Amino acid sequence: MAFPLAACANEETPPPAPAPPATSAPATTASTTVTTTPPEPPAQPEWRVGARPLPLRPDGYGEVLPTPDVLVNRNLPTGDLLPPPADGRYSAQVQEVPPDVLARSTWQPACPVPAAALRYVTMSFRGFDGRAHTGEMLLNASVAQPVTRVFERLFANGFPIEEMRVTRADELDAAPTGDGNNTGAFVCRPARGQTNWSAHAYGLAIDLNPFCNPYLKGDLVLPELASAYVDRSKVRPGMVRAGDATTGAFAAIGWQWGGSWTNPKDIMHFTANGK
């Protein structure tokens, strides 16, 4: 605050005028526009395949329940069991079954095919992530080489496959979880609902993306959580459809498609012997 100076009576020069009292400048408020970016939605938790057993039906299968939201348009990432192709290109190898692979498979001496008649096939496939991966199958020696040509065509067409590995022995007695999507061939088991051996038990059949291409019979859907894929008019990646490149590739080697059957309709199933 400014104080006024006192005037002297004998000064010839008038004193300077007192300084006006200081005044505060009017306050101004800066107008600042703050843009608030909405937070990113939380990452969708990864679905743990095989982690949630289903209640059982009287026929021993799991209850057919609505498809969880995360699996309605299924595109789960592929974990690499084997090293992916270094150059990202298709490759395949057919060899006798290594003892360690046979030991972790469903083969046992009572199976209808001797171990020597099977082949261990490794081949490239395209995941739902668009990347090249390496899968494995056990196949009958009589069909192993032609099957590699089928999957070469699928790879070239960009057909996505989530998983391709040898079925383990412990999976035969595991509680049903209804969310599996493994593309596989040899499984030493009877045909569904029958006592005779399945074509899989001879290494003469392949199930392709089972979740995206379920088995249908009456009110049974296998895998049991795959009901979102019963409506085949809603086309999504990984689905097999009549007349597409996938059915054409198998037809070119003389295999039949279970999706053309009436009852059951086994959309995942391709077979060399019609079973």
PDB file of C-alpha atoms in Angstrom:
ATOM      1  CA  MET A   1       0.000   0.000   0.000  1.00  0.00           C
ATOM      2  CA  ALA A   2       1.407   3.554  -0.896  1.00  0.00           C
ATOM      3  CA  PHE A   3       1.690   6.171   1.844  1.00  0.00           C
ATOM      4  CA  PRO A   4       1.250  10.069   0.893  1.00  0.00           C
ATOM      5  CA  LEU A   5       4.268  12.365   1.554  1.00  0.00           C
ATOM      6  CA  ALA A   6       3.780  15.306   4.056  1.00  0.00           C
ATOM      7  CA  ALA A   7       3.934  18.864   2.406  1.00  0.00           C
ATOM      8  CA  CYS A   8       6.455  21.517   3.662  1.00  0.00           C
ATOM      9  CA  ALA A   9       5.007  25.145   3.857  1.00  0.00           C
ATOM     10  CA  ASN A  10       8.240  26.951   2.791  1.00  0.00           C
ATOM     11  CA  GLU A  11       8.962  24.890  -0.352  1.00  0.00           C
ATOM     12  CA  GLU A  12       8.735  26.920  -3.546  1.00  0.00           C
ATOM     13  CA  THR A  13       8.099  23.917  -5.645  1.00  0.00           C
ATOM     14  CA  PRO A  14       4.944  22.166  -4.836  1.00  0.00           C
ATOM     15  CA  PRO A  15       5.451  18.704  -3.772  1.00  0.00           C
ATOM     16  CA  PRO A  16       4.685  16.024  -6.201  1.00  0.00           C
ATOM     17  CA  ALA A  17       1.194  14.823  -6.225  1.00  0.00           C
ATOM     18  CA  PRO A  18       0.705  11.864  -4.076  1.00  0.00           C
ATOM     19  CA  ALA A  19       0.772   8.615  -5.887  1.00  0.00           C
ATOM     20  CA  PRO A  20      -2.633   7.128  -6.307  1.00  0.00           C
ATOM     21  CA  PRO A  21      -3.293   4.241  -4.095  1.00  0.00           C
ATOM     22  CA  ALA A  22      -2.338   0.998  -5.659  1.00  0.00           C
ATOM     23  CA  THR A  23      -5.214  -1.031  -6.842  1.00  0.00           C
ATOM     24  CA  SER A  24      -5.183  -4.682  -7.503  1.00  0.00           C
ATOM     25  CA  ALA A  25      -5.624  -5.727 -11.112  1.00  0.00           C
ATOM     26  CA  PRO A  26      -8.881  -7.456 -11.680  1.00  0.00           C
ATOM     27  CA  ALA A  27      -8.423 -11.167 -11.400  1.00  0.00           C
ATOM     28  CA  THR A  28      -8.677 -13.035 -14.608  1.00  0.00           C
ATOM     29  CA  THR A  29      -9.447 -16.710 -14.869  1.00  0.00           C
ATOM     30  CA  ALA A  30      -7.751 -18.662 -17.633  1.00  0.00           C
ATOM     31  CA  SER A  31     -10.213 -20.692 -19.570  1.00  0.00           C
ATOM     32  CA  THR A  32      -8.653 -24.147 -19.912  1.00  0.00           C
ATOM     33  CA  THR A  33     -10.447 -26.948 -21.685  1.00  0.00           C
ATOM     34  CA  VAL A  34      -9.545 -30.278 -20.153  1.00  0.00           C
ATOM     35  CA  THR A  35     -10.184 -33.266 -22.363  1.00  0.00           C
ATOM     36  CA  THR A  36     -10.670 -36.420 -20.367  1.00  0.00           C
ATOM     37  CA  THR A  37      -9.824 -39.568 -22.285  1.00  0.00           C
ATOM     38  CA  PRO A  38     -12.081 -42.392 -21.199  1.00  0.00           C
ATOM     39  CA  PRO A  39     -10.094 -45.200 -19.637  1.00  0.00           C
ATOM     40  CA  GLU A  40      -9.319 -48.213 -21.747  1.00  0.00           C
ATOM     41  CA  PRO A  41     -11.722 -51.070 -21.095  1.00  0.00           C
ATOM     42  CA  PRO A  42     -10.131 -53.775 -18.996  1.00  0.00           C
ATOM     43  CA  ALA A  43      -8.404 -56.458 -21.025  1.00  0.00           C
ATOM     44  CA  GLN A  44     -10.607 -59.451 -21.624  1.00  0.00           C
ATOM     45  CA  PRO A  45      -9.368 -62.270 -19.436  1.00  0.00           C
ATOM     46  CA  GLU A  46      -7.846 -65.128 -21.359  1.00  0.00           C
ATOM     47  CA  TRP A  47     -10.155 -68.118 -21.459  1.00  0.00           C
ATOM     48  CA  ARG A  48      -8.506 -71.123 -19.846  1.00  0.00           C
ATOM     49  CA  VAL A  49      -9.531 -73.988 -22.093  1.00  0.00           C
ATOM     50  CA  GLY A  50     -10.360 -77.157 -20.197  1.00  0.00           C
ATOM     51  CA  ALA A  51     -10.466 -75.498 -16.784  1.00  0.00           C
ATOM     52  CA  ARG A  52     -14.211 -75.591 -16.062  1.00  0.00           C
ATOM     53  CA  PRO A  53     -15.859 -79.028 -15.906  1.00  0.00           C
ATOM     54  CA  LEU A  54     -19.517 -79.144 -16.898  1.00  0.00           C
ATOM     55  CA  PRO A  55     -22.358 -80.857 -15.041  1.00  0.00           C
ATOM     56  CA  LEU A  56     -23.051 -84.263 -16.585  1.00  0.00           C
ATOM     57  CA  ARG A  57     -26.097 -85.345 -18.558  1.00  0.00           C
ATOM     58  CA  PRO A  58     -27.557 -88.835 -18.075  1.00  0.00           C
ATOM     59  CA  ASP A  59     -25.723 -89.953 -21.233  1.00  0.00           C
ATOM     60  CA  GLY A  60     -22.369 -89.000 -19.702  1.00  0.00           C
ATOM     61  CA  TYR A  61     -21.737 -85.945 -21.865  1.00  0.00           C
ATOM     62  CA  GLY A  62     -21.600 -82.471 -20.368  1.00  0.00           C
ATOM     63  CA  GLU A  63     -24.680 -80.304 -20.219  1.00  0.00           C
ATOM     64  CA  VAL A  64     -25.105 -78.172 -23.330  1.00  0.00           C
ATOM     65  CA  LEU A  65     -24.872 -74.637 -21.977  1.00  0.00           C
ATOM     66  CA  PRO A  66     -24.960 -71.232 -23.708  1.00  0.00           C
ATOM     67  CA  THR A  67     -21.685 -70.237 -25.312  1.00  0.00           C
ATOM     68  CA  PRO A  68     -19.706 -67.798 -23.117  1.00  0.00           C
ATOM     69  CA  ASP A  69     -19.349 -64.352 -24.690  1.00  0.00           C
ATOM     70  CA  VAL A  70     -15.586 -64.714 -25.106  1.00  0.00           C
ATOM     71  CA  LEU A  71     -16.107 -67.822 -27.274  1.00  0.00           C
ATOM     72  CA  VAL A  72     -19.006 -66.650 -29.472  1.00  0.00           C
ATOM     73  CA  ASN A  73     -16.573 -65.328 -32.080  1.00  0.00           C
ATOM     74  CA  ARG A  74     -13.721 -67.585 -31.131  1.00  0.00           C
ATOM     75  CA  ASN A  75     -10.212 -66.340 -31.849  1.00  0.00           C
ATOM     76  CA  LEU A  76      -8.087 -67.476 -28.923  1.00  0.00           C
ATOM     77  CA  PRO A  77      -4.327 -67.195 -29.375  1.00  0.00           C
ATOM     78  CA  THR A  78      -2.224 -70.216 -30.285  1.00  0.00           C
ATOM     79  CA  GLY A  79       0.483 -71.353 -27.899  1.00  0.00           C
ATOM     80  CA  ASP A  80       3.494 -72.863 -29.641  1.00  0.00           C
ATOM     81  CA  LEU A  81       4.024 -76.509 -28.725  1.00  0.00           C
ATOM     82  CA  LEU A  82       6.692 -76.821 -31.432  1.00  0.00           C
ATOM     83  CA  PRO A  83       8.922 -74.119 -32.935  1.00  0.00           C
ATOM     84  CA  PRO A  84       7.070 -72.205 -35.667  1.00  0.00           C
ATOM     85  CA  PRO A  85       8.496 -72.288 -39.198  1.00  0.00           C
ATOM     86  CA  ALA A  86      11.481 -69.950 -39.219  1.00  0.00           C
ATOM     87  CA  ASP A  87      10.658 -68.496 -42.620  1.00  0.00           C
ATOM     88  CA  GLY A  88       6.903 -68.351 -42.058  1.00  0.00           C
ATOM     89  CA  ARG A  89       6.296 -70.709 -44.978  1.00  0.00           C
ATOM     90  CA  TYR A  90       4.499 -74.053 -45.055  1.00  0.00           C
ATOM     91  CA  SER A  91       6.519 -77.144 -44.322  1.00  0.00           C
ATOM     92  CA  ALA A  92       5.641 -80.726 -43.377  1.00  0.00           C
ATOM     93  CA  GLN A  93       7.486 -83.803 -42.232  1.00  0.00           C
ATOM     94  CA  VAL A  94       6.325 -87.429 -42.025  1.00  0.00           C
ATOM     95  CA  GLN A  95       8.267 -89.883 -39.869  1.00  0.00           C
ATOM     96  CA  GLU A  96       7.869 -92.972 -37.725  1.00  0.00           C
ATOM     97  CA  VAL A  97       6.316 -92.230 -34.357  1.00  0.00           C
ATOM     98  CA  PRO A  98       8.986 -91.346 -31.777  1.00  0.00           C
ATOM     99  CA  PRO A  99       8.672 -93.413 -28.563  1.00  0.00           C
ATOM    100  CA  ASP A 100       8.023 -90.354 -26.387  1.00  0.00           C
ATOM    101  CA  VAL A 101       5.191 -89.199 -28.661  1.00  0.00           C
ATOM    102  CA  LEU A 102       3.625 -92.674 -28.666  1.00  0.00           C
ATOM    103  CA  ALA A 103       3.876 -92.775 -24.867  1.00  0.00           C
ATOM    104  CA  ARG A 104       1.897 -89.551 -24.443  1.00  0.00           C
ATOM    105  CA  SER A 105      -0.724 -90.508 -27.042  1.00  0.00           C
ATOM    106  CA  THR A 106      -3.853 -92.635 -26.621  1.00  0.00           C
ATOM    107  CA  TRP A 107      -2.251 -95.644 -28.335  1.00  0.00           C
ATOM    108  CA  GLN A 108      -2.082 -98.919 -26.408  1.00  0.00           C
ATOM    109  CA  PRO A 109      -1.730-102.551 -27.541  1.00  0.00           C
ATOM    110  CA  ALA A 110      -5.505-103.118 -27.669  1.00  0.00           C
ATOM    111  CA  CYS A 111      -5.954-100.441 -30.347  1.00  0.00           C
ATOM    112  CA  PRO A 112      -7.060-101.719 -33.773  1.00  0.00           C
ATOM    113  CA  VAL A 113      -3.927-100.433 -35.501  1.00  0.00           C
ATOM    114  CA  PRO A 114      -0.320-101.327 -34.604  1.00  0.00           C
ATOM    115  CA  ALA A 115       1.979 -98.492 -33.674  1.00  0.00           C
ATOM    116  CA  ALA A 116       4.169 -99.326 -36.663  1.00  0.00           C
ATOM    117  CA  ALA A 117       1.254 -98.450 -38.979  1.00  0.00           C
ATOM    118  CA  LEU A 118       1.068 -94.889 -37.646  1.00  0.00           C
ATOM    119  CA  ARG A 119       3.140 -91.897 -38.657  1.00  0.00           C
ATOM    120  CA  TYR A 120       4.084 -88.758 -36.774  1.00  0.00           C
ATOM    121  CA  VAL A 121       3.309 -85.744 -38.951  1.00  0.00           C
ATOM    122  CA  THR A 122       4.394 -82.201 -38.212  1.00  0.00           C
ATOM    123  CA  MET A 123       3.092 -79.427 -40.465  1.00  0.00           C
ATOM    124  CA  SER A 124       2.539 -75.717 -40.557  1.00  0.00           C
ATOM    125  CA  PHE A 125      -0.808 -74.077 -39.921  1.00  0.00           C
ATOM    126  CA  ARG A 126      -2.111 -70.536 -39.680  1.00  0.00           C
ATOM    127  CA  GLY A 127      -3.417 -69.491 -36.247  1.00  0.00           C
ATOM    128  CA  PHE A 128      -6.315 -67.159 -35.550  1.00  0.00           C
ATOM    129  CA  ASP A 129      -3.562 -64.635 -34.845  1.00  0.00           C
ATOM    130  CA  GLY A 130      -2.554 -64.822 -38.529  1.00  0.00           C
ATOM    131  CA  ARG A 131       0.871 -66.189 -37.661  1.00  0.00           C
ATOM    132  CA  ALA A 132       2.456 -69.429 -38.848  1.00  0.00           C
ATOM    133  CA  HIS A 133       2.685 -72.223 -36.269  1.00  0.00           C
ATOM    134  CA  THR A 134       3.767 -75.859 -36.289  1.00  0.00           C
ATOM    135  CA  GLY A 135       1.321 -78.606 -35.353  1.00  0.00           C
ATOM    136  CA  GLU A 136       1.516 -82.364 -34.902  1.00  0.00           C
ATOM    137  CA  MET A 137      -0.703 -85.359 -35.698  1.00  0.00           C
ATOM    138  CA  LEU A 138      -0.648 -89.118 -35.590  1.00  0.00           C
ATOM    139  CA  LEU A 139      -2.010 -90.508 -38.851  1.00  0.00           C
ATOM    140  CA  ASN A 140      -2.270 -93.856 -40.569  1.00  0.00           C
ATOM    141  CA  ALA A 141       0.795 -94.319 -42.755  1.00  0.00           C
ATOM    142  CA  SER A 142      -1.452 -94.856 -45.792  1.00  0.00           C
ATOM    143  CA  VAL A 143      -2.881 -91.307 -45.614  1.00  0.00           C
ATOM    144  CA  ALA A 144      -0.117 -89.249 -44.022  1.00  0.00           C
ATOM    145  CA  GLN A 145       1.412 -87.830 -47.187  1.00  0.00           C
ATOM    146  CA  PRO A 146      -1.894 -86.842 -48.850  1.00  0.00           C
ATOM    147  CA  VAL A 147      -3.020 -85.129 -45.635  1.00  0.00           C
ATOM    148  CA  THR A 148       0.032 -82.860 -45.713  1.00  0.00           C
ATOM    149  CA  ARG A 149      -1.133 -81.659 -49.136  1.00  0.00           C
ATOM    150  CA  VAL A 150      -4.561 -80.818 -47.689  1.00  0.00           C
ATOM    151  CA  PHE A 151      -3.056 -78.683 -44.951  1.00  0.00           C
ATOM    152  CA  GLU A 152      -0.715 -77.028 -47.413  1.00  0.00           C
ATOM    153  CA  ARG A 153      -3.818 -75.805 -49.258  1.00  0.00           C
ATOM    154  CA  LEU A 154      -5.452 -74.658 -46.020  1.00  0.00           C
ATOM    155  CA  PHE A 155      -2.282 -72.762 -45.097  1.00  0.00           C
ATOM    156  CA  ALA A 156      -2.145 -71.102 -48.516  1.00  0.00           C
ATOM    157  CA  ASN A 157      -5.817 -70.081 -48.185  1.00  0.00           C
ATOM    158  CA  GLY A 158      -5.243 -68.595 -44.728  1.00  0.00           C
ATOM    159  CA  PHE A 159      -7.715 -70.952 -43.047  1.00  0.00           C
ATOM    160  CA  PRO A 160      -7.178 -70.431 -39.293  1.00  0.00           C
ATOM    161  CA  ILE A 161      -6.627 -73.301 -36.873  1.00  0.00           C
ATOM    162  CA  GLU A 162      -6.397 -72.723 -33.142  1.00  0.00           C
ATOM    163  CA  GLU A 163      -4.493 -75.808 -32.056  1.00  0.00           C
ATOM    164  CA  MET A 164      -3.037 -78.957 -33.616  1.00  0.00           C
ATOM    165  CA  ARG A 165      -1.564 -81.547 -31.282  1.00  0.00           C
ATOM    166  CA  VAL A 166      -1.614 -85.245 -30.419  1.00  0.00           C
ATOM    167  CA  THR A 167      -4.451 -86.188 -28.061  1.00  0.00           C
ATOM    168  CA  ARG A 168      -3.140 -87.304 -24.668  1.00  0.00           C
ATOM    169  CA  ALA A 169      -4.185 -90.504 -22.932  1.00  0.00           C
ATOM    170  CA  ASP A 170      -5.474 -88.638 -19.859  1.00  0.00           C
ATOM    171  CA  GLU A 171      -7.925 -86.705 -22.024  1.00  0.00           C
ATOM    172  CA  LEU A 172      -9.967 -89.855 -22.697  1.00  0.00           C
ATOM    173  CA  ASP A 173     -11.192 -89.930 -19.081  1.00  0.00           C
ATOM    174  CA  ALA A 174     -11.150 -86.203 -18.351  1.00  0.00           C
ATOM    175  CA  ALA A 175     -14.320 -84.446 -17.217  1.00  0.00           C
ATOM    176  CA  PRO A 176     -16.018 -82.704 -20.143  1.00  0.00           C
ATOM    177  CA  THR A 177     -15.449 -78.959 -20.331  1.00  0.00           C
ATOM    178  CA  GLY A 178     -17.073 -78.398 -23.723  1.00  0.00           C
ATOM    179  CA  ASP A 179     -14.595 -75.774 -24.931  1.00  0.00           C
ATOM    180  CA  GLY A 180     -11.892 -77.776 -26.729  1.00  0.00           C
ATOM    181  CA  ASN A 181     -10.817 -76.763 -30.225  1.00  0.00           C
ATOM    182  CA  ASN A 182      -7.918 -79.094 -30.977  1.00  0.00           C
ATOM    183  CA  THR A 183      -7.501 -80.228 -34.569  1.00  0.00           C
ATOM    184  CA  GLY A 184      -6.384 -83.836 -34.349  1.00  0.00           C
ATOM    185  CA  ALA A 185      -6.479 -87.256 -35.967  1.00  0.00           C
ATOM    186  CA  PHE A 186      -5.599 -90.474 -34.111  1.00  0.00           C
ATOM    187  CA  VAL A 187      -7.583 -91.146 -30.939  1.00  0.00           C
ATOM    188  CA  CYS A 188      -7.988 -94.752 -29.800  1.00  0.00           C
ATOM    189  CA  ARG A 189     -11.682 -94.735 -28.900  1.00  0.00           C
ATOM    190  CA  PRO A 190     -14.995 -96.158 -30.117  1.00  0.00           C
ATOM    191  CA  ALA A 191     -17.282 -94.175 -32.392  1.00  0.00           C
ATOM    192  CA  ARG A 192     -19.572 -91.841 -30.437  1.00  0.00           C
ATOM    193  CA  GLY A 193     -22.392 -93.766 -28.805  1.00  0.00           C
ATOM    194  CA  GLN A 194     -21.211 -97.076 -30.286  1.00  0.00           C
ATOM    195  CA  THR A 195     -18.984-100.006 -29.365  1.00  0.00           C
ATOM    196  CA  ASN A 196     -17.131-100.358 -32.674  1.00  0.00           C
ATOM    197  CA  TRP A 197     -13.893 -98.490 -33.259  1.00  0.00           C
ATOM    198  CA  SER A 198     -13.993 -94.949 -34.629  1.00  0.00           C
ATOM    199  CA  ALA A 199     -12.107 -94.090 -37.806  1.00  0.00           C
ATOM    200  CA  HIS A 200      -9.932 -92.015 -35.488  1.00  0.00           C
ATOM    201  CA  ALA A 201      -8.742 -95.220 -33.833  1.00  0.00           C
ATOM    202  CA  TYR A 202      -7.174 -96.212 -37.176  1.00  0.00           C
ATOM    203  CA  GLY A 203      -5.678 -92.771 -37.828  1.00  0.00           C
ATOM    204  CA  LEU A 204      -8.048 -92.368 -40.772  1.00  0.00           C
ATOM    205  CA  ALA A 205     -10.052 -89.328 -39.649  1.00  0.00           C
ATOM    206  CA  ILE A 206      -9.419 -85.712 -38.691  1.00  0.00           C
ATOM    207  CA  ASP A 207     -11.538 -83.347 -36.591  1.00  0.00           C
ATOM    208  CA  LEU A 208     -10.946 -79.767 -37.758  1.00  0.00           C
ATOM    209  CA  ASN A 209     -11.576 -76.878 -35.330  1.00  0.00           C
ATOM    210  CA  PRO A 210     -14.210 -78.847 -33.370  1.00  0.00           C
ATOM    211  CA  PHE A 211     -15.578 -75.833 -31.507  1.00  0.00           C
ATOM    212  CA  CYS A 212     -16.180 -73.893 -34.702  1.00  0.00           C
ATOM    213  CA  ASN A 213     -17.598 -77.008 -36.407  1.00  0.00           C
ATOM    214  CA  PRO A 214     -19.559 -78.973 -33.797  1.00  0.00           C
ATOM    215  CA  TYR A 215     -21.051 -82.459 -33.796  1.00  0.00           C
ATOM    216  CA  LEU A 216     -24.871 -82.347 -33.722  1.00  0.00           C
ATOM    217  CA  LYS A 217     -27.267 -85.143 -32.858  1.00  0.00           C
ATOM    218  CA  GLY A 218     -30.702 -84.429 -31.400  1.00  0.00           C
ATOM    219  CA  ASP A 219     -30.176 -82.064 -28.471  1.00  0.00           C
ATOM    220  CA  LEU A 220     -26.506 -82.970 -28.161  1.00  0.00           C
ATOM    221  CA  VAL A 221     -23.863 -80.443 -29.205  1.00  0.00           C
ATOM    222  CA  LEU A 222     -20.185 -81.372 -28.976  1.00  0.00           C
ATOM    223  CA  PRO A 223     -18.224 -79.500 -27.746  1.00  0.00           C
ATOM    224  CA  GLU A 224     -20.995 -78.691 -25.323  1.00  0.00           C
ATOM    225  CA  LEU A 225     -20.351 -74.922 -25.171  1.00  0.00           C
ATOM    226  CA  ALA A 226     -20.299 -74.522 -28.953  1.00  0.00           C
ATOM    227  CA  SER A 227     -24.019 -73.843 -29.427  1.00  0.00           C
ATOM    228  CA  ALA A 228     -23.205 -70.399 -30.891  1.00  0.00           C
ATOM    229  CA  TYR A 229     -21.783 -72.249 -33.902  1.00  0.00           C
ATOM    230  CA  VAL A 230     -24.879 -74.358 -34.566  1.00  0.00           C
ATOM    231  CA  ASP A 231     -26.287 -71.556 -36.752  1.00  0.00           C
ATOM    232  CA  ARG A 232     -24.093 -71.955 -39.833  1.00  0.00           C
ATOM    233  CA  SER A 233     -25.482 -68.819 -41.496  1.00  0.00           C
ATOM    234  CA  LYS A 234     -23.347 -66.642 -39.216  1.00  0.00           C
ATOM    235  CA  VAL A 235     -19.987 -67.207 -40.889  1.00  0.00           C
ATOM    236  CA  ARG A 236     -16.883 -66.756 -38.755  1.00  0.00           C
ATOM    237  CA  PRO A 237     -13.212 -67.665 -39.228  1.00  0.00           C
ATOM    238  CA  GLY A 238     -12.384 -71.333 -38.765  1.00  0.00           C
ATOM    239  CA  MET A 239     -15.775 -72.617 -39.915  1.00  0.00           C
ATOM    240  CA  VAL A 240     -16.116 -75.332 -42.569  1.00  0.00           C
ATOM    241  CA  ARG A 241     -18.895 -74.866 -45.102  1.00  0.00           C
ATOM    242  CA  ALA A 242     -20.189 -76.950 -47.979  1.00  0.00           C
ATOM    243  CA  GLY A 243     -18.314 -76.243 -51.182  1.00  0.00           C
ATOM    244  CA  ASP A 244     -15.564 -74.185 -49.572  1.00  0.00           C
ATOM    245  CA  ALA A 245     -11.809 -74.609 -50.073  1.00  0.00           C
ATOM    246  CA  THR A 246     -11.551 -76.857 -47.025  1.00  0.00           C
ATOM    247  CA  THR A 247     -14.083 -79.450 -48.127  1.00  0.00           C
ATOM    248  CA  GLY A 248     -12.594 -79.233 -51.626  1.00  0.00           C
ATOM    249  CA  ALA A 249      -9.081 -79.943 -50.327  1.00  0.00           C
ATOM    250  CA  PHE A 250     -10.224 -83.089 -48.511  1.00  0.00           C
ATOM    251  CA  ALA A 251     -12.396 -84.204 -51.420  1.00  0.00           C
ATOM    252  CA  ALA A 252      -9.328 -83.961 -53.662  1.00  0.00           C
ATOM    253  CA  ILE A 253      -7.704 -86.803 -51.701  1.00  0.00           C
ATOM    254  CA  GLY A 254     -10.911 -88.878 -51.607  1.00  0.00           C
ATOM    255  CA  TRP A 255     -12.067 -88.076 -48.061  1.00  0.00           C
ATOM    256  CA  GLN A 256     -15.682 -87.620 -46.980  1.00  0.00           C
ATOM    257  CA  TRP A 257     -17.058 -84.798 -44.858  1.00  0.00           C
ATOM    258  CA  GLY A 258     -19.299 -85.495 -41.858  1.00  0.00           C
ATOM    259  CA  GLY A 259     -21.004 -82.144 -42.346  1.00  0.00           C
ATOM    260  CA  SER A 260     -22.848 -83.634 -45.315  1.00  0.00           C
ATOM    261  CA  TRP A 261     -24.402 -86.332 -43.104  1.00  0.00           C
ATOM    262  CA  THR A 262     -27.932 -85.966 -41.744  1.00  0.00           C
ATOM    263  CA  ASN A 263     -27.934 -87.670 -38.343  1.00  0.00           C
ATOM    264  CA  PRO A 264     -25.523 -87.136 -36.811  1.00  0.00           C
ATOM    265  CA  LYS A 265     -24.158 -84.050 -38.550  1.00  0.00           C
ATOM    266  CA  ASP A 266     -20.450 -84.132 -37.726  1.00  0.00           C
ATOM    267  CA  ILE A 267     -19.227 -80.838 -39.147  1.00  0.00           C
ATOM    268  CA  MET A 268     -15.693 -81.123 -37.741  1.00  0.00           C
ATOM    269  CA  HIS A 269     -15.140 -84.613 -39.156  1.00  0.00           C
ATOM    270  CA  PHE A 270     -13.266 -85.653 -42.291  1.00  0.00           C
ATOM    271  CA  THR A 271     -12.739 -89.359 -42.910  1.00  0.00           C
ATOM    272  CA  ALA A 272     -10.890 -91.618 -45.327  1.00  0.00           C
ATOM    273  CA  ASN A 273     -13.130 -94.655 -44.760  1.00  0.00           C
ATOM    274  CA  GLY A 274     -16.572 -93.074 -44.459  1.00  0.00           C
ATOM    275  CA  LYS A 275     -16.850 -93.594 -40.672  1.00  0.00           C
TER     276      LYS A 275
END
